[in-house]
Amino acid sequence: KIPALLLQPIIENAIKHGVAKAPDFVRLELLAEAQGQRLRLEVSNTVQDASDSAWAPGNGFRILMETLELYYPDKYQLKFDFSDNEAVVAITMPLDGAPRFQHVE
């Protein structure tokens, strides 16, 4: 289990800055994989011009970082990577779910 809408700001950003600005075909890829006791979530998309990436996190990414810190304090990793024609956002977190908000009966 992961927090609801965790990937929403990342996908929204990929569409806003990648898909919406592209005159041609754009690739948007989602990856979720278990790596031992960790879960890796990755969103990648082609971008027109990575040099145009004088990119700074907005409110969506601020909320994303706050959510990760709330659910997984000091147990997550958030990485942004821009290369020639690709933007990649990767989140790595514990696979056993969000420890602070487990269901209690």
PDB file of N, CA and C in Angstrom:
ATOM      1  N   LYS A   1       0.835  -1.185   0.000  1.00  0.00           N
ATOM      2  CA  LYS A   1       0.000   0.000   0.000  1.00  0.00           C
ATOM      3  C   LYS A   1       0.877   1.244   0.000  1.00  0.00           C
ATOM      4  N   ILE A   2       0.443   2.237  -0.750  1.00  0.00           N
ATOM      5  CA  ILE A   2       1.128   3.517  -0.753  1.00  0.00           C
ATOM      6  C   ILE A   2       0.076   4.603  -0.510  1.00  0.00           C
ATOM      7  N   PRO A   3       0.501   5.783  -0.095  1.00  0.00           N
ATOM      8  CA  PRO A   3      -0.462   6.860   0.127  1.00  0.00           C
ATOM      9  C   PRO A   3      -1.232   7.175  -1.164  1.00  0.00           C
ATOM     10  N   ALA A   4      -2.522   7.482  -1.007  1.00  0.00           N
ATOM     11  CA  ALA A   4      -3.367   7.818  -2.160  1.00  0.00           C
ATOM     12  C   ALA A   4      -2.793   9.021  -2.906  1.00  0.00           C
ATOM     13  N   LEU A   5      -2.865   8.956  -4.210  1.00  0.00           N
ATOM     14  CA  LEU A   5      -2.451  10.040  -5.108  1.00  0.00           C
ATOM     15  C   LEU A   5      -0.965  10.399  -5.014  1.00  0.00           C
ATOM     16  N   LEU A   6      -0.151   9.486  -4.545  1.00  0.00           N
ATOM     17  CA  LEU A   6       1.271   9.765  -4.390  1.00  0.00           C
ATOM     18  C   LEU A   6       1.926  10.129  -5.724  1.00  0.00           C
ATOM     19  N   LEU A   7       1.567   9.428  -6.783  1.00  0.00           N
ATOM     20  CA  LEU A   7       2.196   9.664  -8.089  1.00  0.00           C
ATOM     21  C   LEU A   7       1.525  10.775  -8.892  1.00  0.00           C
ATOM     22  N   GLN A   8       0.386  11.248  -8.452  1.00  0.00           N
ATOM     23  CA  GLN A   8      -0.384  12.241  -9.210  1.00  0.00           C
ATOM     24  C   GLN A   8       0.428  13.487  -9.574  1.00  0.00           C
ATOM     25  N   PRO A   9       1.144  14.132  -8.645  1.00  0.00           N
ATOM     26  CA  PRO A   9       1.887  15.329  -9.052  1.00  0.00           C
ATOM     27  C   PRO A   9       3.024  15.032 -10.021  1.00  0.00           C
ATOM     28  N   ILE A  10       3.595  13.837  -9.946  1.00  0.00           N
ATOM     29  CA  ILE A  10       4.681  13.484 -10.864  1.00  0.00           C
ATOM     30  C   ILE A  10       4.135  13.302 -12.272  1.00  0.00           C
ATOM     31  N   ILE A  11       3.023  12.591 -12.393  1.00  0.00           N
ATOM     32  CA  ILE A  11       2.420  12.359 -13.705  1.00  0.00           C
ATOM     33  C   ILE A  11       1.891  13.667 -14.280  1.00  0.00           C
ATOM     34  N   GLU A  12       1.268  14.479 -13.434  1.00  0.00           N
ATOM     35  CA  GLU A  12       0.779  15.785 -13.881  1.00  0.00           C
ATOM     36  C   GLU A  12       1.928  16.631 -14.418  1.00  0.00           C
ATOM     37  N   ASN A  13       3.052  16.622 -13.731  1.00  0.00           N
ATOM     38  CA  ASN A  13       4.217  17.378 -14.168  1.00  0.00           C
ATOM     39  C   ASN A  13       4.762  16.842 -15.490  1.00  0.00           C
ATOM     40  N   ALA A  14       4.778  15.526 -15.657  1.00  0.00           N
ATOM     41  CA  ALA A  14       5.252  14.919 -16.904  1.00  0.00           C
ATOM     42  C   ALA A  14       4.378  15.344 -18.073  1.00  0.00           C
ATOM     43  N   ILE A  15       3.078  15.403 -17.846  1.00  0.00           N
ATOM     44  CA  ILE A  15       2.165  15.814 -18.918  1.00  0.00           C
ATOM     45  C   ILE A  15       2.313  17.301 -19.200  1.00  0.00           C
ATOM     46  N   LYS A  16       2.362  18.096 -18.154  1.00  0.00           N
ATOM     47  CA  LYS A  16       2.454  19.553 -18.308  1.00  0.00           C
ATOM     48  C   LYS A  16       3.743  19.980 -19.004  1.00  0.00           C
ATOM     49  N   HIS A  17       4.869  19.388 -18.599  1.00  0.00           N
ATOM     50  CA  HIS A  17       6.159  19.835 -19.126  1.00  0.00           C
ATOM     51  C   HIS A  17       6.717  18.950 -20.235  1.00  0.00           C
ATOM     52  N   GLY A  18       6.201  17.746 -20.384  1.00  0.00           N
ATOM     53  CA  GLY A  18       6.694  16.849 -21.422  1.00  0.00           C
ATOM     54  C   GLY A  18       5.708  16.713 -22.561  1.00  0.00           C
ATOM     55  N   VAL A  19       4.558  16.160 -22.276  1.00  0.00           N
ATOM     56  CA  VAL A  19       3.562  15.867 -23.306  1.00  0.00           C
ATOM     57  C   VAL A  19       3.008  17.144 -23.932  1.00  0.00           C
ATOM     58  N   ALA A  20       2.633  18.110 -23.117  1.00  0.00           N
ATOM     59  CA  ALA A  20       1.979  19.321 -23.626  1.00  0.00           C
ATOM     60  C   ALA A  20       2.890  20.154 -24.524  1.00  0.00           C
ATOM     61  N   LYS A  21       4.197  20.064 -24.326  1.00  0.00           N
ATOM     62  CA  LYS A  21       5.131  20.881 -25.102  1.00  0.00           C
ATOM     63  C   LYS A  21       5.702  20.159 -26.318  1.00  0.00           C
ATOM     64  N   ALA A  22       5.338  18.907 -26.495  1.00  0.00           N
ATOM     65  CA  ALA A  22       5.940  18.104 -27.559  1.00  0.00           C
ATOM     66  C   ALA A  22       5.125  18.190 -28.849  1.00  0.00           C
ATOM     67  N   PRO A  23       5.782  18.424 -29.953  1.00  0.00           N
ATOM     68  CA  PRO A  23       5.078  18.442 -31.234  1.00  0.00           C
ATOM     69  C   PRO A  23       4.861  17.031 -31.791  1.00  0.00           C
ATOM     70  N   ASP A  24       5.523  16.052 -31.213  1.00  0.00           N
ATOM     71  CA  ASP A  24       5.514  14.695 -31.729  1.00  0.00           C
ATOM     72  C   ASP A  24       5.169  13.688 -30.645  1.00  0.00           C
ATOM     73  N   PHE A  25       5.504  12.455 -30.920  1.00  0.00           N
ATOM     74  CA  PHE A  25       5.317  11.338 -30.007  1.00  0.00           C
ATOM     75  C   PHE A  25       6.078  11.570 -28.706  1.00  0.00           C
ATOM     76  N   VAL A  26       5.429  11.252 -27.599  1.00  0.00           N
ATOM     77  CA  VAL A  26       6.053  11.357 -26.284  1.00  0.00           C
ATOM     78  C   VAL A  26       5.863  10.034 -25.552  1.00  0.00           C
ATOM     79  N   ARG A  27       6.898   9.613 -24.865  1.00  0.00           N
ATOM     80  CA  ARG A  27       6.823   8.391 -24.073  1.00  0.00           C
ATOM     81  C   ARG A  27       6.658   8.775 -22.608  1.00  0.00           C
ATOM     82  N   LEU A  28       5.645   8.190 -21.973  1.00  0.00           N
ATOM     83  CA  LEU A  28       5.424   8.342 -20.538  1.00  0.00           C
ATOM     84  C   LEU A  28       5.384   6.939 -19.969  1.00  0.00           C
ATOM     85  N   GLU A  29       6.278   6.648 -19.045  1.00  0.00           N
ATOM     86  CA  GLU A  29       6.427   5.284 -18.545  1.00  0.00           C
ATOM     87  C   GLU A  29       6.348   5.272 -17.025  1.00  0.00           C
ATOM     88  N   LEU A  30       5.613   4.293 -16.494  1.00  0.00           N
ATOM     89  CA  LEU A  30       5.517   4.089 -15.049  1.00  0.00           C
ATOM     90  C   LEU A  30       6.128   2.744 -14.721  1.00  0.00           C
ATOM     91  N   LEU A  31       6.904   2.692 -13.660  1.00  0.00           N
ATOM     92  CA  LEU A  31       7.540   1.462 -13.238  1.00  0.00           C
ATOM     93  C   LEU A  31       7.327   1.304 -11.737  1.00  0.00           C
ATOM     94  N   ALA A  32       6.949   0.121 -11.327  1.00  0.00           N
ATOM     95  CA  ALA A  32       6.861  -0.215  -9.901  1.00  0.00           C
ATOM     96  C   ALA A  32       7.516  -1.564  -9.741  1.00  0.00           C
ATOM     97  N   GLU A  33       8.514  -1.644  -8.868  1.00  0.00           N
ATOM     98  CA  GLU A  33       9.176  -2.924  -8.670  1.00  0.00           C
ATOM     99  C   GLU A  33       9.681  -3.060  -7.240  1.00  0.00           C
ATOM    100  N   ALA A  34       9.601  -4.287  -6.751  1.00  0.00           N
ATOM    101  CA  ALA A  34      10.144  -4.610  -5.439  1.00  0.00           C
ATOM    102  C   ALA A  34      11.636  -4.852  -5.598  1.00  0.00           C
ATOM    103  N   GLN A  35      12.400  -4.260  -4.703  1.00  0.00           N
ATOM    104  CA  GLN A  35      13.847  -4.457  -4.679  1.00  0.00           C
ATOM    105  C   GLN A  35      14.201  -4.854  -3.243  1.00  0.00           C
ATOM    106  N   GLY A  36      14.152  -6.142  -2.983  1.00  0.00           N
ATOM    107  CA  GLY A  36      14.352  -6.616  -1.612  1.00  0.00           C
ATOM    108  C   GLY A  36      13.180  -6.168  -0.753  1.00  0.00           C
ATOM    109  N   GLN A  37      13.464  -5.432   0.300  1.00  0.00           N
ATOM    110  CA  GLN A  37      12.420  -4.926   1.191  1.00  0.00           C
ATOM    111  C   GLN A  37      12.025  -3.490   0.861  1.00  0.00           C
ATOM    112  N   ARG A  38      12.375  -3.048  -0.351  1.00  0.00           N
ATOM    113  CA  ARG A  38      12.079  -1.676  -0.780  1.00  0.00           C
ATOM    114  C   ARG A  38      11.180  -1.713  -2.010  1.00  0.00           C
ATOM    115  N   LEU A  39      10.383  -0.675  -2.180  1.00  0.00           N
ATOM    116  CA  LEU A  39       9.551  -0.488  -3.363  1.00  0.00           C
ATOM    117  C   LEU A  39      10.107   0.691  -4.133  1.00  0.00           C
ATOM    118  N   ARG A  40      10.325   0.500  -5.423  1.00  0.00           N
ATOM    119  CA  ARG A  40      10.812   1.586  -6.277  1.00  0.00           C
ATOM    120  C   ARG A  40       9.695   1.947  -7.242  1.00  0.00           C
ATOM    121  N   LEU A  41       9.312   3.212  -7.228  1.00  0.00           N
ATOM    122  CA  LEU A  41       8.333   3.763  -8.164  1.00  0.00           C
ATOM    123  C   LEU A  41       9.072   4.762  -9.040  1.00  0.00           C
ATOM    124  N   GLU A  42       8.856   4.659 -10.332  1.00  0.00           N
ATOM    125  CA  GLU A  42       9.572   5.543 -11.248  1.00  0.00           C
ATOM    126  C   GLU A  42       8.632   6.030 -12.329  1.00  0.00           C
ATOM    127  N   VAL A  43       8.682   7.322 -12.608  1.00  0.00           N
ATOM    128  CA  VAL A  43       7.936   7.916 -13.706  1.00  0.00           C
ATOM    129  C   VAL A  43       8.970   8.575 -14.612  1.00  0.00           C
ATOM    130  N   SER A  44       8.957   8.196 -15.877  1.00  0.00           N
ATOM    131  CA  SER A  44       9.890   8.805 -16.827  1.00  0.00           C
ATOM    132  C   SER A  44       9.119   9.238 -18.069  1.00  0.00           C
ATOM    133  N   ASN A  45       9.603  10.297 -18.672  1.00  0.00           N
ATOM    134  CA  ASN A  45       8.977  10.793 -19.895  1.00  0.00           C
ATOM    135  C   ASN A  45      10.013  11.517 -20.742  1.00  0.00           C
ATOM    136  N   THR A  46       9.766  11.510 -22.032  1.00  0.00           N
ATOM    137  CA  THR A  46      10.629  12.256 -22.927  1.00  0.00           C
ATOM    138  C   THR A  46      10.319  13.744 -22.761  1.00  0.00           C
ATOM    139  N   VAL A  47      11.333  14.555 -22.961  1.00  0.00           N
ATOM    140  CA  VAL A  47      11.172  16.009 -22.914  1.00  0.00           C
ATOM    141  C   VAL A  47      11.766  16.591 -24.184  1.00  0.00           C
ATOM    142  N   GLN A  48      11.246  17.713 -24.597  1.00  0.00           N
ATOM    143  CA  GLN A  48      11.735  18.357 -25.815  1.00  0.00           C
ATOM    144  C   GLN A  48      13.176  18.819 -25.670  1.00  0.00           C
ATOM    145  N   ASP A  49      13.433  19.531 -24.588  1.00  0.00           N
ATOM    146  CA  ASP A  49      14.754  20.122 -24.419  1.00  0.00           C
ATOM    147  C   ASP A  49      15.100  20.129 -22.941  1.00  0.00           C
ATOM    148  N   ALA A  50      15.947  19.209 -22.543  1.00  0.00           N
ATOM    149  CA  ALA A  50      16.318  19.114 -21.126  1.00  0.00           C
ATOM    150  C   ALA A  50      17.064  20.357 -20.660  1.00  0.00           C
ATOM    151  N   SER A  51      17.686  21.077 -21.581  1.00  0.00           N
ATOM    152  CA  SER A  51      18.368  22.306 -21.185  1.00  0.00           C
ATOM    153  C   SER A  51      17.347  23.360 -20.759  1.00  0.00           C
ATOM    154  N   ASP A  52      16.092  23.167 -21.197  1.00  0.00           N
ATOM    155  CA  ASP A  52      15.006  24.050 -20.794  1.00  0.00           C
ATOM    156  C   ASP A  52      14.577  23.755 -19.363  1.00  0.00           C
ATOM    157  N   SER A  53      15.242  22.811 -18.747  1.00  0.00           N
ATOM    158  CA  SER A  53      14.849  22.369 -17.414  1.00  0.00           C
ATOM    159  C   SER A  53      15.497  23.216 -16.330  1.00  0.00           C
ATOM    160  N   ALA A  54      15.252  24.498 -16.380  1.00  0.00           N
ATOM    161  CA  ALA A  54      15.575  25.353 -15.244  1.00  0.00           C
ATOM    162  C   ALA A  54      14.421  25.120 -14.294  1.00  0.00           C
ATOM    163  N   TRP A  55      14.303  23.880 -13.929  1.00  0.00           N
ATOM    164  CA  TRP A  55      13.143  23.358 -13.228  1.00  0.00           C
ATOM    165  C   TRP A  55      13.311  23.521 -11.739  1.00  0.00           C
ATOM    166  N   ALA A  56      12.254  23.940 -11.093  1.00  0.00           N
ATOM    167  CA  ALA A  56      12.257  24.023  -9.633  1.00  0.00           C
ATOM    168  C   ALA A  56      10.959  23.394  -9.148  1.00  0.00           C
ATOM    169  N   PRO A  57      11.014  22.659  -8.050  1.00  0.00           N
ATOM    170  CA  PRO A  57       9.803  22.012  -7.545  1.00  0.00           C
ATOM    171  C   PRO A  57       8.722  23.035  -7.211  1.00  0.00           C
ATOM    172  N   GLY A  58       7.503  22.723  -7.623  1.00  0.00           N
ATOM    173  CA  GLY A  58       6.362  23.565  -7.302  1.00  0.00           C
ATOM    174  C   GLY A  58       5.582  22.980  -6.140  1.00  0.00           C
ATOM    175  N   ASN A  59       4.351  23.420  -5.992  1.00  0.00           N
ATOM    176  CA  ASN A  59       3.521  22.958  -4.881  1.00  0.00           C
ATOM    177  C   ASN A  59       3.267  21.463  -4.907  1.00  0.00           C
ATOM    178  N   GLY A  60       3.056  20.884  -6.082  1.00  0.00           N
ATOM    179  CA  GLY A  60       2.798  19.448  -6.177  1.00  0.00           C
ATOM    180  C   GLY A  60       3.951  18.628  -5.630  1.00  0.00           C
ATOM    181  N   PHE A  61       5.175  19.023  -5.979  1.00  0.00           N
ATOM    182  CA  PHE A  61       6.334  18.287  -5.485  1.00  0.00           C
ATOM    183  C   PHE A  61       6.606  18.583  -4.013  1.00  0.00           C
ATOM    184  N   ARG A  62       6.278  19.776  -3.577  1.00  0.00           N
ATOM    185  CA  ARG A  62       6.409  20.087  -2.151  1.00  0.00           C
ATOM    186  C   ARG A  62       5.473  19.185  -1.348  1.00  0.00           C
ATOM    187  N   ILE A  63       4.243  19.050  -1.818  1.00  0.00           N
ATOM    188  CA  ILE A  63       3.278  18.180  -1.149  1.00  0.00           C
ATOM    189  C   ILE A  63       3.747  16.728  -1.204  1.00  0.00           C
ATOM    190  N   LEU A  64       4.299  16.309  -2.332  1.00  0.00           N
ATOM    191  CA  LEU A  64       4.837  14.953  -2.467  1.00  0.00           C
ATOM    192  C   LEU A  64       5.925  14.700  -1.424  1.00  0.00           C
ATOM    193  N   MET A  65       6.845  15.629  -1.289  1.00  0.00           N
ATOM    194  CA  MET A  65       7.938  15.463  -0.330  1.00  0.00           C
ATOM    195  C   MET A  65       7.410  15.460   1.109  1.00  0.00           C
ATOM    196  N   GLU A  66       6.434  16.307   1.392  1.00  0.00           N
ATOM    197  CA  GLU A  66       5.841  16.331   2.733  1.00  0.00           C
ATOM    198  C   GLU A  66       5.108  15.021   3.027  1.00  0.00           C
ATOM    199  N   THR A  67       4.410  14.487   2.022  1.00  0.00           N
ATOM    200  CA  THR A  67       3.699  13.214   2.200  1.00  0.00           C
ATOM    201  C   THR A  67       4.678  12.086   2.468  1.00  0.00           C
ATOM    202  N   LEU A  68       5.753  12.025   1.691  1.00  0.00           N
ATOM    203  CA  LEU A  68       6.756  10.983   1.901  1.00  0.00           C
ATOM    204  C   LEU A  68       7.371  11.086   3.291  1.00  0.00           C
ATOM    205  N   GLU A  69       7.652  12.299   3.737  1.00  0.00           N
ATOM    206  CA  GLU A  69       8.242  12.478   5.060  1.00  0.00           C
ATOM    207  C   GLU A  69       7.248  12.108   6.157  1.00  0.00           C
ATOM    208  N   LEU A  70       5.974  12.379   5.938  1.00  0.00           N
ATOM    209  CA  LEU A  70       4.952  12.037   6.924  1.00  0.00           C
ATOM    210  C   LEU A  70       4.783  10.527   7.049  1.00  0.00           C
ATOM    211  N   TYR A  71       4.695   9.842   5.911  1.00  0.00           N
ATOM    212  CA  TYR A  71       4.467   8.394   5.924  1.00  0.00           C
ATOM    213  C   TYR A  71       5.725   7.578   6.169  1.00  0.00           C
ATOM    214  N   TYR A  72       6.853   8.053   5.648  1.00  0.00           N
ATOM    215  CA  TYR A  72       8.100   7.284   5.705  1.00  0.00           C
ATOM    216  C   TYR A  72       9.240   8.160   6.229  1.00  0.00           C
ATOM    217  N   PRO A  73       9.141   8.696   7.438  1.00  0.00           N
ATOM    218  CA  PRO A  73      10.178   9.628   7.913  1.00  0.00           C
ATOM    219  C   PRO A  73      11.573   9.014   7.843  1.00  0.00           C
ATOM    220  N   ASP A  74      12.425   9.670   7.082  1.00  0.00           N
ATOM    221  CA  ASP A  74      13.827   9.253   6.926  1.00  0.00           C
ATOM    222  C   ASP A  74      14.001   7.846   6.354  1.00  0.00           C
ATOM    223  N   LYS A  75      12.969   7.308   5.709  1.00  0.00           N
ATOM    224  CA  LYS A  75      13.060   5.957   5.152  1.00  0.00           C
ATOM    225  C   LYS A  75      12.755   5.924   3.655  1.00  0.00           C
ATOM    226  N   TYR A  76      12.752   7.059   3.020  1.00  0.00           N
ATOM    227  CA  TYR A  76      12.455   7.124   1.586  1.00  0.00           C
ATOM    228  C   TYR A  76      13.584   7.861   0.880  1.00  0.00           C
ATOM    229  N   GLN A  77      13.590   7.706  -0.427  1.00  0.00           N
ATOM    230  CA  GLN A  77      14.528   8.449  -1.258  1.00  0.00           C
ATOM    231  C   GLN A  77      13.744   8.988  -2.446  1.00  0.00           C
ATOM    232  N   LEU A  78      13.923  10.235  -2.759  1.00  0.00           N
ATOM    233  CA  LEU A  78      13.269  10.881  -3.891  1.00  0.00           C
ATOM    234  C   LEU A  78      14.358  11.464  -4.770  1.00  0.00           C
ATOM    235  N   LYS A  79      14.366  11.053  -6.033  1.00  0.00           N
ATOM    236  CA  LYS A  79      15.444  11.461  -6.934  1.00  0.00           C
ATOM    237  C   LYS A  79      14.857  12.015  -8.228  1.00  0.00           C
ATOM    238  N   PHE A  80      15.378  13.156  -8.663  1.00  0.00           N
ATOM    239  CA  PHE A  80      14.999  13.777  -9.927  1.00  0.00           C
ATOM    240  C   PHE A  80      16.214  13.697 -10.843  1.00  0.00           C
ATOM    241  N   ASP A  81      16.003  13.304 -12.089  1.00  0.00           N
ATOM    242  CA  ASP A  81      17.114  13.208 -13.025  1.00  0.00           C
ATOM    243  C   ASP A  81      16.662  13.701 -14.394  1.00  0.00           C
ATOM    244  N   PHE A  82      17.403  14.635 -14.938  1.00  0.00           N
ATOM    245  CA  PHE A  82      17.135  15.124 -16.281  1.00  0.00           C
ATOM    246  C   PHE A  82      18.344  14.819 -17.135  1.00  0.00           C
ATOM    247  N   SER A  83      18.119  14.128 -18.251  1.00  0.00           N
ATOM    248  CA  SER A  83      19.204  13.876 -19.182  1.00  0.00           C
ATOM    249  C   SER A  83      18.823  14.517 -20.511  1.00  0.00           C
ATOM    250  N   ASP A  84      19.492  14.118 -21.581  1.00  0.00           N
ATOM    251  CA  ASP A  84      19.290  14.759 -22.878  1.00  0.00           C
ATOM    252  C   ASP A  84      17.825  14.945 -23.248  1.00  0.00           C
ATOM    253  N   ASN A  85      17.090  13.868 -23.333  1.00  0.00           N
ATOM    254  CA  ASN A  85      15.693  13.954 -23.755  1.00  0.00           C
ATOM    255  C   ASN A  85      14.757  13.221 -22.812  1.00  0.00           C
ATOM    256  N   GLU A  86      15.129  13.129 -21.539  1.00  0.00           N
ATOM    257  CA  GLU A  86      14.314  12.361 -20.619  1.00  0.00           C
ATOM    258  C   GLU A  86      14.329  12.980 -19.223  1.00  0.00           C
ATOM    259  N   ALA A  87      13.169  12.959 -18.610  1.00  0.00           N
ATOM    260  CA  ALA A  87      13.035  13.346 -17.205  1.00  0.00           C
ATOM    261  C   ALA A  87      12.613  12.104 -16.438  1.00  0.00           C
ATOM    262  N   VAL A  88      13.250  11.858 -15.298  1.00  0.00           N
ATOM    263  CA  VAL A  88      12.957  10.686 -14.491  1.00  0.00           C
ATOM    264  C   VAL A  88      12.798  11.125 -13.033  1.00  0.00           C
ATOM    265  N   VAL A  89      11.691  10.688 -12.427  1.00  0.00           N
ATOM    266  CA  VAL A  89      11.485  10.886 -10.994  1.00  0.00           C
ATOM    267  C   VAL A  89      11.353   9.494 -10.391  1.00  0.00           C
ATOM    268  N   ALA A  90      12.177   9.207  -9.382  1.00  0.00           N
ATOM    269  CA  ALA A  90      12.163   7.893  -8.749  1.00  0.00           C
ATOM    270  C   ALA A  90      11.959   8.051  -7.247  1.00  0.00           C
ATOM    271  N   ILE A  91      11.093   7.208  -6.718  1.00  0.00           N
ATOM    272  CA  ILE A  91      10.844   7.165  -5.277  1.00  0.00           C
ATOM    273  C   ILE A  91      11.158   5.754  -4.815  1.00  0.00           C
ATOM    274  N   THR A  92      11.928   5.651  -3.741  1.00  0.00           N
ATOM    275  CA  THR A  92      12.197   4.361  -3.123  1.00  0.00           C
ATOM    276  C   THR A  92      11.747   4.465  -1.673  1.00  0.00           C
ATOM    277  N   MET A  93      10.974   3.454  -1.233  1.00  0.00           N
ATOM    278  CA  MET A  93      10.419   3.479   0.121  1.00  0.00           C
ATOM    279  C   MET A  93      10.305   2.065   0.643  1.00  0.00           C
ATOM    280  N   PRO A  94      10.034   1.895   1.940  1.00  0.00           N
ATOM    281  CA  PRO A  94       9.867   0.548   2.480  1.00  0.00           C
ATOM    282  C   PRO A  94       8.710  -0.178   1.810  1.00  0.00           C
ATOM    283  N   LEU A  95       8.913  -1.450   1.548  1.00  0.00           N
ATOM    284  CA  LEU A  95       7.894  -2.262   0.892  1.00  0.00           C
ATOM    285  C   LEU A  95       6.767  -2.648   1.838  1.00  0.00           C
ATOM    286  N   ASP A  96       7.017  -2.612   3.117  1.00  0.00           N
ATOM    287  CA  ASP A  96       6.019  -3.062   4.085  1.00  0.00           C
ATOM    288  C   ASP A  96       4.933  -2.029   4.386  1.00  0.00           C
ATOM    289  N   GLY A  97       4.822  -0.990   3.583  1.00  0.00           N
ATOM    290  CA  GLY A  97       3.742  -0.025   3.750  1.00  0.00           C
ATOM    291  C   GLY A  97       4.127   1.139   4.632  1.00  0.00           C
ATOM    292  N   ALA A  98       3.167   2.007   4.825  1.00  0.00           N
ATOM    293  CA  ALA A  98       3.385   3.216   5.608  1.00  0.00           C
ATOM    294  C   ALA A  98       3.232   2.897   7.090  1.00  0.00           C
ATOM    295  N   PRO A  99       4.320   2.902   7.839  1.00  0.00           N
ATOM    296  CA  PRO A  99       4.270   2.466   9.228  1.00  0.00           C
ATOM    297  C   PRO A  99       3.461   3.361  10.157  1.00  0.00           C
ATOM    298  N   ARG A 100       3.319   4.613   9.869  1.00  0.00           N
ATOM    299  CA  ARG A 100       2.649   5.521  10.792  1.00  0.00           C
ATOM    300  C   ARG A 100       1.131   5.446  10.727  1.00  0.00           C
ATOM    301  N   PHE A 101       0.575   4.871   9.661  1.00  0.00           N
ATOM    302  CA  PHE A 101      -0.865   4.893   9.486  1.00  0.00           C
ATOM    303  C   PHE A 101      -1.426   3.518   9.202  1.00  0.00           C
ATOM    304  N   GLN A 102      -0.989   2.535   9.950  1.00  0.00           N
ATOM    305  CA  GLN A 102      -1.490   1.190   9.760  1.00  0.00           C
ATOM    306  C   GLN A 102      -2.870   1.073  10.404  1.00  0.00           C
ATOM    307  N   HIS A 103      -3.692   0.222   9.835  1.00  0.00           N
ATOM    308  CA  HIS A 103      -5.040  -0.014  10.356  1.00  0.00           C
ATOM    309  C   HIS A 103      -4.953  -0.742  11.696  1.00  0.00           C
ATOM    310  N   VAL A 104      -5.676  -0.235  12.671  1.00  0.00           N
ATOM    311  CA  VAL A 104      -5.710  -0.849  13.986  1.00  0.00           C
ATOM    312  C   VAL A 104      -7.141  -1.229  14.294  1.00  0.00           C
ATOM    313  N   GLU A 105      -7.349  -2.464  14.767  1.00  0.00           N
ATOM    314  CA  GLU A 105      -8.702  -2.919  15.110  1.00  0.00           C
ATOM    315  C   GLU A 105      -8.918  -2.857  16.600  1.00  0.00           C
TER     316      GLU A 105
END
